[in-house]
PDB file of C-alpha atoms in Angstrom:
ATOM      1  CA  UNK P  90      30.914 -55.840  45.022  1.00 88.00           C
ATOM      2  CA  UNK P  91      32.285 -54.127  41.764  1.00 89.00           C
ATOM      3  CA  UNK P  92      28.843 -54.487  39.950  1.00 90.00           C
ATOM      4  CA  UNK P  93      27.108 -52.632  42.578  1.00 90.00           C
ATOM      5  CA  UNK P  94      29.989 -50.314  43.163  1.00 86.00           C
ATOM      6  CA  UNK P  95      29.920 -49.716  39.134  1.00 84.00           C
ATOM      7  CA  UNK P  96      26.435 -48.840  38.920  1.00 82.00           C
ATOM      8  CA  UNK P  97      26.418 -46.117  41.114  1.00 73.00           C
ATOM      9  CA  UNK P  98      22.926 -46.902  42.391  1.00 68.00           C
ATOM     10  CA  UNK P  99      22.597 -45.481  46.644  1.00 72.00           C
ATOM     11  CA  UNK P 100      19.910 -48.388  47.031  1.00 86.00           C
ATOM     12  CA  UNK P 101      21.021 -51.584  45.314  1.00 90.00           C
ATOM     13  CA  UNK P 102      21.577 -55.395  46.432  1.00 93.00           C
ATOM     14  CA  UNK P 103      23.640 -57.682  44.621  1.00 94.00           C
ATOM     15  CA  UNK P 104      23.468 -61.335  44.741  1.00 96.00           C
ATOM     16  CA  UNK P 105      24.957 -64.721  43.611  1.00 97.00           C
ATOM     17  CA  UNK P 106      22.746 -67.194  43.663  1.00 98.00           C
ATOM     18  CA  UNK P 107      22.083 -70.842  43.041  1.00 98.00           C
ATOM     19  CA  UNK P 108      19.652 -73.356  42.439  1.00 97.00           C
ATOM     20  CA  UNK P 109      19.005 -76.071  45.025  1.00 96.00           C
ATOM     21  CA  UNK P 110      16.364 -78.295  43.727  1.00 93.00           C
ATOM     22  CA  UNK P 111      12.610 -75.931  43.176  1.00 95.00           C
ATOM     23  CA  UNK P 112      14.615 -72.706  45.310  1.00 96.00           C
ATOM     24  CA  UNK P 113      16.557 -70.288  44.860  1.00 97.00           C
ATOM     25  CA  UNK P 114      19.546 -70.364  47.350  1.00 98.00           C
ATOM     26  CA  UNK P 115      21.615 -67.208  48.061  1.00 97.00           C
ATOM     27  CA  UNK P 116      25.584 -67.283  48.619  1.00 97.00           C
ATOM     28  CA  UNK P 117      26.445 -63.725  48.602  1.00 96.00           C
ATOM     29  CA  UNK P 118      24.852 -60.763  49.713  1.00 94.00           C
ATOM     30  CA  UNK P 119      25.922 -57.458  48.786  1.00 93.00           C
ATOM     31  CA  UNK P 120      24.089 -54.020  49.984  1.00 90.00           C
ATOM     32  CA  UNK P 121      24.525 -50.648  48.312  1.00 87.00           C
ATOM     33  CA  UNK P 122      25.264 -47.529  50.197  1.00 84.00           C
ATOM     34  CA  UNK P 123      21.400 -47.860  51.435  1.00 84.00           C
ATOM     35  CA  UNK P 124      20.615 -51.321  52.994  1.00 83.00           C
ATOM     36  CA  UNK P 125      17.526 -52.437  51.823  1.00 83.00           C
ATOM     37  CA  UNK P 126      15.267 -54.324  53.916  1.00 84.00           C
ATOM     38  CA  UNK P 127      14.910 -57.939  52.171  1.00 87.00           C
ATOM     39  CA  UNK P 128      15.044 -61.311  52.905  1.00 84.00           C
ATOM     40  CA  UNK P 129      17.657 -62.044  51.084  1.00 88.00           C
ATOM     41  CA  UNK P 130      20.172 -63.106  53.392  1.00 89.00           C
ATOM     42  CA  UNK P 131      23.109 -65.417  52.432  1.00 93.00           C
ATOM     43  CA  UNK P 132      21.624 -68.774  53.125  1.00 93.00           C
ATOM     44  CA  UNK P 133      17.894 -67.531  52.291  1.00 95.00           C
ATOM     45  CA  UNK P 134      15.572 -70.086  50.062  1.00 96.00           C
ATOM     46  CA  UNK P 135      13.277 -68.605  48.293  1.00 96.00           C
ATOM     47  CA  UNK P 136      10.700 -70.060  45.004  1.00 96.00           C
ATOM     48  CA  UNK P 137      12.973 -70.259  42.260  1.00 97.00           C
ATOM     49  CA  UNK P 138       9.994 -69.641  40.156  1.00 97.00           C
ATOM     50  CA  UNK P 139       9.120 -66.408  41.973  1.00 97.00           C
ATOM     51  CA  UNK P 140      12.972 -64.783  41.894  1.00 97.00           C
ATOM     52  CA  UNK P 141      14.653 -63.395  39.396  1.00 97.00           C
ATOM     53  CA  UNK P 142      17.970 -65.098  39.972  1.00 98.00           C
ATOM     54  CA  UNK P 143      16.418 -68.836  39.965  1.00 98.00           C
ATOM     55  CA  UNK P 144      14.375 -68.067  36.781  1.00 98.00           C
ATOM     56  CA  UNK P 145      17.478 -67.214  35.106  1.00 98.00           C
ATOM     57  CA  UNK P 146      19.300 -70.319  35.610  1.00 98.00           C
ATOM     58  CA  UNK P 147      16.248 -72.377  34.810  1.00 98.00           C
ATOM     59  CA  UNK P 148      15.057 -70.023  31.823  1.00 98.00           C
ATOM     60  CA  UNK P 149      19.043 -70.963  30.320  1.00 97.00           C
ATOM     61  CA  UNK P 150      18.055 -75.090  31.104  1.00 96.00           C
ATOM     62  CA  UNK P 151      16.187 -77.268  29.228  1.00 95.00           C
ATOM     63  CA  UNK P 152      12.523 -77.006  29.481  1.00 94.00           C
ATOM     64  CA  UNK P 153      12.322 -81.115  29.708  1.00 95.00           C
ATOM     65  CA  UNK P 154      14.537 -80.672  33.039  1.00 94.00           C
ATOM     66  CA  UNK P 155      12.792 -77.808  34.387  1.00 96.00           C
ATOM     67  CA  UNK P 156       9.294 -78.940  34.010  1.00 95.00           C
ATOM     68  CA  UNK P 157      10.636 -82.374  35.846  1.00 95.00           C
ATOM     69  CA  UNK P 158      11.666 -80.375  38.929  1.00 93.00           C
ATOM     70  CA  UNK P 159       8.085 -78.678  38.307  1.00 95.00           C
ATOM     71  CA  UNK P 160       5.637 -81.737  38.045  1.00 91.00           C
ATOM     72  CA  UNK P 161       4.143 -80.916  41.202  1.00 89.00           C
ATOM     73  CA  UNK P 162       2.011 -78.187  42.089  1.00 86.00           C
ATOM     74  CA  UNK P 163       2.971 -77.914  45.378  1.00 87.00           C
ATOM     75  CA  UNK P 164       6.003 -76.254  43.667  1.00 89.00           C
ATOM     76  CA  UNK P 165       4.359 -73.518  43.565  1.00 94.00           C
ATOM     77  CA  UNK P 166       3.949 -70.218  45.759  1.00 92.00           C
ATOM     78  CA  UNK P 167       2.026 -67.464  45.932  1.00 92.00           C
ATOM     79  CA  UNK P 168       3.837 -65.123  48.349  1.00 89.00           C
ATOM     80  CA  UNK P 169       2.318 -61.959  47.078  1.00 91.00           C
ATOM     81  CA  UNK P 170      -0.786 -62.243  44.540  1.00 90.00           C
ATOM     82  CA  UNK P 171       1.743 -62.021  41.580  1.00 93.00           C
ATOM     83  CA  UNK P 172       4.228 -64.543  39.517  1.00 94.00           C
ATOM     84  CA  UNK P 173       3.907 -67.567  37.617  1.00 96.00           C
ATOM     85  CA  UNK P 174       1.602 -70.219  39.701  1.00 94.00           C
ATOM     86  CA  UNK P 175       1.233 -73.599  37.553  1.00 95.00           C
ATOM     87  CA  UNK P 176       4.076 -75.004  34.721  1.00 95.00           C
ATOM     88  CA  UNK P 177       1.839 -73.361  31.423  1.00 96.00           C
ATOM     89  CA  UNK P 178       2.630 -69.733  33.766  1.00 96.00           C
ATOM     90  CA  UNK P 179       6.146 -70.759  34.374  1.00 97.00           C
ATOM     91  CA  UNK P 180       6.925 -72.107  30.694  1.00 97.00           C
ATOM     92  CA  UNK P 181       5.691 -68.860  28.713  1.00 97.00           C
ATOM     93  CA  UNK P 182       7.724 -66.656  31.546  1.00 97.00           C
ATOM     94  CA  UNK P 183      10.682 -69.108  30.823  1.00 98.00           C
ATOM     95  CA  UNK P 184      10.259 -68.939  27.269  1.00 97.00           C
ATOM     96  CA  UNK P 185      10.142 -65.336  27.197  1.00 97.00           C
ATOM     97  CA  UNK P 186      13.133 -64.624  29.395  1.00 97.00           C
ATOM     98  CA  UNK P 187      15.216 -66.946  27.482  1.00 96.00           C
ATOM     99  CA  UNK P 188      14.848 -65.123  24.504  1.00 97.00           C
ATOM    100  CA  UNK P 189      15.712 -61.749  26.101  1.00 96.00           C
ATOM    101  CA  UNK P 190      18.557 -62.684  27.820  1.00 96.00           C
ATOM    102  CA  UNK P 191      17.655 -62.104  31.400  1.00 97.00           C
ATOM    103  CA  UNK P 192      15.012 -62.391  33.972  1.00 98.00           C
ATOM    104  CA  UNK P 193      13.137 -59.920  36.212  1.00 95.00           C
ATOM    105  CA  UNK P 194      10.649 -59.846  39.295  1.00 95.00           C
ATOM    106  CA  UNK P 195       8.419 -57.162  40.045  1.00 94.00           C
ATOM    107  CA  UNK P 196       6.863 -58.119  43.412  1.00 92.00           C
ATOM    108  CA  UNK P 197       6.609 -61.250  42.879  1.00 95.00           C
ATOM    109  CA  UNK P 198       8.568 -61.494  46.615  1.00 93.00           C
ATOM    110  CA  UNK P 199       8.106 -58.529  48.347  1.00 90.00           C
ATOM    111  CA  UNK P 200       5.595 -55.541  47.045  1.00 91.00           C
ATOM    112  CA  UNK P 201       8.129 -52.627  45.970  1.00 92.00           C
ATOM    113  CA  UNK P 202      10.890 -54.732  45.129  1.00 92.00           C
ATOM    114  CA  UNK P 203      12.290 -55.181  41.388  1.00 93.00           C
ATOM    115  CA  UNK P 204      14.778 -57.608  40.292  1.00 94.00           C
ATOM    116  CA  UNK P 205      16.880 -58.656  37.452  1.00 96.00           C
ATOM    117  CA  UNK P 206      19.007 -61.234  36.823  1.00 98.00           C
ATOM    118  CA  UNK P 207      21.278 -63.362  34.192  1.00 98.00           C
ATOM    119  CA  UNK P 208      22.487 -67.016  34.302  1.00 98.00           C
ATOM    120  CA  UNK P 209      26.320 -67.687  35.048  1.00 98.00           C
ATOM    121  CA  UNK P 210      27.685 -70.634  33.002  1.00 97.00           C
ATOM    122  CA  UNK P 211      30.227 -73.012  33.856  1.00 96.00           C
ATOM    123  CA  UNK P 212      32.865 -74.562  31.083  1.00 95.00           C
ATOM    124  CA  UNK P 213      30.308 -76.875  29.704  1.00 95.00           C
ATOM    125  CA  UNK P 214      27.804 -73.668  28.851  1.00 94.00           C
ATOM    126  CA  UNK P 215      25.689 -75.134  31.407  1.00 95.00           C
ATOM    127  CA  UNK P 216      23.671 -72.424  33.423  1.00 97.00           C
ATOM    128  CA  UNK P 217      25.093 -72.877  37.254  1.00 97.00           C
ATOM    129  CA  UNK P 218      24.231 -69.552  39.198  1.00 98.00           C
ATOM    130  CA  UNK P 219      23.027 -66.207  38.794  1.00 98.00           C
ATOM    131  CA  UNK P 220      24.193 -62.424  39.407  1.00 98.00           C
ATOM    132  CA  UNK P 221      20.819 -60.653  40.221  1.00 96.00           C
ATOM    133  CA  UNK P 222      20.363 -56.585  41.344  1.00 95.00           C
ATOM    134  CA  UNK P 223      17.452 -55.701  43.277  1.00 93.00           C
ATOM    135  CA  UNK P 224      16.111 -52.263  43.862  1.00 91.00           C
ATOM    136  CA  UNK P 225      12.750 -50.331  44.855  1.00 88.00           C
ATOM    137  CA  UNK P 226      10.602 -50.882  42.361  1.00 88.00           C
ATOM    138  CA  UNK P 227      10.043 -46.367  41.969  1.00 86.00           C
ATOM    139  CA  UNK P 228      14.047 -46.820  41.421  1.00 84.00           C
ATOM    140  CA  UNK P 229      14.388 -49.052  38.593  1.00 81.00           C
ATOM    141  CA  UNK P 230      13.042 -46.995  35.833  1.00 84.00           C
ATOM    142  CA  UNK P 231      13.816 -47.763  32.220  1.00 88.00           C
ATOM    143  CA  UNK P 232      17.634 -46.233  32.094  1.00 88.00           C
ATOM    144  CA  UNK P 233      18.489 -47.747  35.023  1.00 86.00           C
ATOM    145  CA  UNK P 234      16.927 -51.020  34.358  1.00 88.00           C
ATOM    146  CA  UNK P 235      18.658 -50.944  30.497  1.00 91.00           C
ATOM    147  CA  UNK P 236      22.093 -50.098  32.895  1.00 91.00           C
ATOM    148  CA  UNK P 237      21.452 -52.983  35.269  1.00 92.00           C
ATOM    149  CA  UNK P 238      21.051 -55.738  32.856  1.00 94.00           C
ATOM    150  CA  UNK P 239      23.510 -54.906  30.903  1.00 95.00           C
ATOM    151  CA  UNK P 240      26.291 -54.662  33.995  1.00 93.00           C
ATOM    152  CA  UNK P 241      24.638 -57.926  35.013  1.00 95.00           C
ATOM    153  CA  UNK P 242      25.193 -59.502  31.949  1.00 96.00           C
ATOM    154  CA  UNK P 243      28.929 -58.153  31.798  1.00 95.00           C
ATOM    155  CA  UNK P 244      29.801 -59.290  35.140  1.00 96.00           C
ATOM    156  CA  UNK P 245      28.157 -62.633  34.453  1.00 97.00           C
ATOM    157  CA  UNK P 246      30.185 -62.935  31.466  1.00 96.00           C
ATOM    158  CA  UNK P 247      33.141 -62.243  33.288  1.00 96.00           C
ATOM    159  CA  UNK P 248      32.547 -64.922  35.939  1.00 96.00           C
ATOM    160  CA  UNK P 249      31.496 -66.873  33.289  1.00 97.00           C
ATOM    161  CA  UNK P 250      34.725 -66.715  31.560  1.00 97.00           C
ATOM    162  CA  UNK P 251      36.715 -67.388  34.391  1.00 95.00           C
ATOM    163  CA  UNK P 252      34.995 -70.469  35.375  1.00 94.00           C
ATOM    164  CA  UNK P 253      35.841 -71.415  31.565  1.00 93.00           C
ATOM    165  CA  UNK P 254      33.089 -70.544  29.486  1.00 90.00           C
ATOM    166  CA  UNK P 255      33.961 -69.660  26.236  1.00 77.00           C
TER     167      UNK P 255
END
């Protein structure tokens, strides 16, 4: 609620989000002073290869571990024409947002819809969730996108920390 209070954004989501085996599960659910019309709901499953928030968490795992849960290519979704769709796709995108630091999705769910998101780590560094911000795509130009990862990353931090990463 704080990170999307903080960055002062009239049509933001937040989320917290898991992985449950190939998906991306959502716990929490946060809306801006504009709701947003995604899917998104707490509960939701999406392709953890498509979202932001799962590629985070499995961009910060191993790649041996990730390309387990990704042997099969029914693993794979194509909900919109766009996003990784076989394991070479999904490694270099992996690869790529591991060394940045954070993930993002630009329609890979729903056309005019960005996302970005950075892995939450529990005490053993191990990647266990993800804060993610969504936005219309026309809204997340490169300040704001610059803003949002970085108030991402602090608030992941700070859960981080508190679940006793160090």
């Amino acid at each position: 609620t704080r990170l999307v209070r903080e960055l002062g954004a009239v049509a933001v989501v937040g989320h917290l989000a898991v992985l449950h085996g190939t998906e991306t599960l959502y716990l929490v659910k946060v809306d801006g002073q504009r709701k947003l019309p995604l899917v998104t709901e707490v509960g939701v499953r999406l392709p953890a290869a498509l979202t932001a928030s799962g590629r985070a968490i499995l961009a910060a795992e191993a790649l041996a571990q990730v390309r387990a849960a990704f042997i099969v290519p029914t693993a794979f979704v194509n909900r919109t024409g766009r996003g990784p769709l076989n394991w070479p796709a999904l490694r270099a995108l992996l690869e790529s947002e591991r060394a940045a630091g954070f993930s993002i999705e630009e329609g890979f769910i729903a056309e005019g819809f960005s996302s970005v998101a950075v892995p939450v780590r529990d005490h053993l560094h191990q990647p266990i969730a993800a804060i993610g911000l969504t936005f219309n795509a026309a809204d997340l130009t490169a300040p704001r996108r610059r803003q949002a990862i970085a108030e991402a990353k602090r608030t992941a931090a700070a859960l981080s920390h508190r679940l006793g990463e160090r």
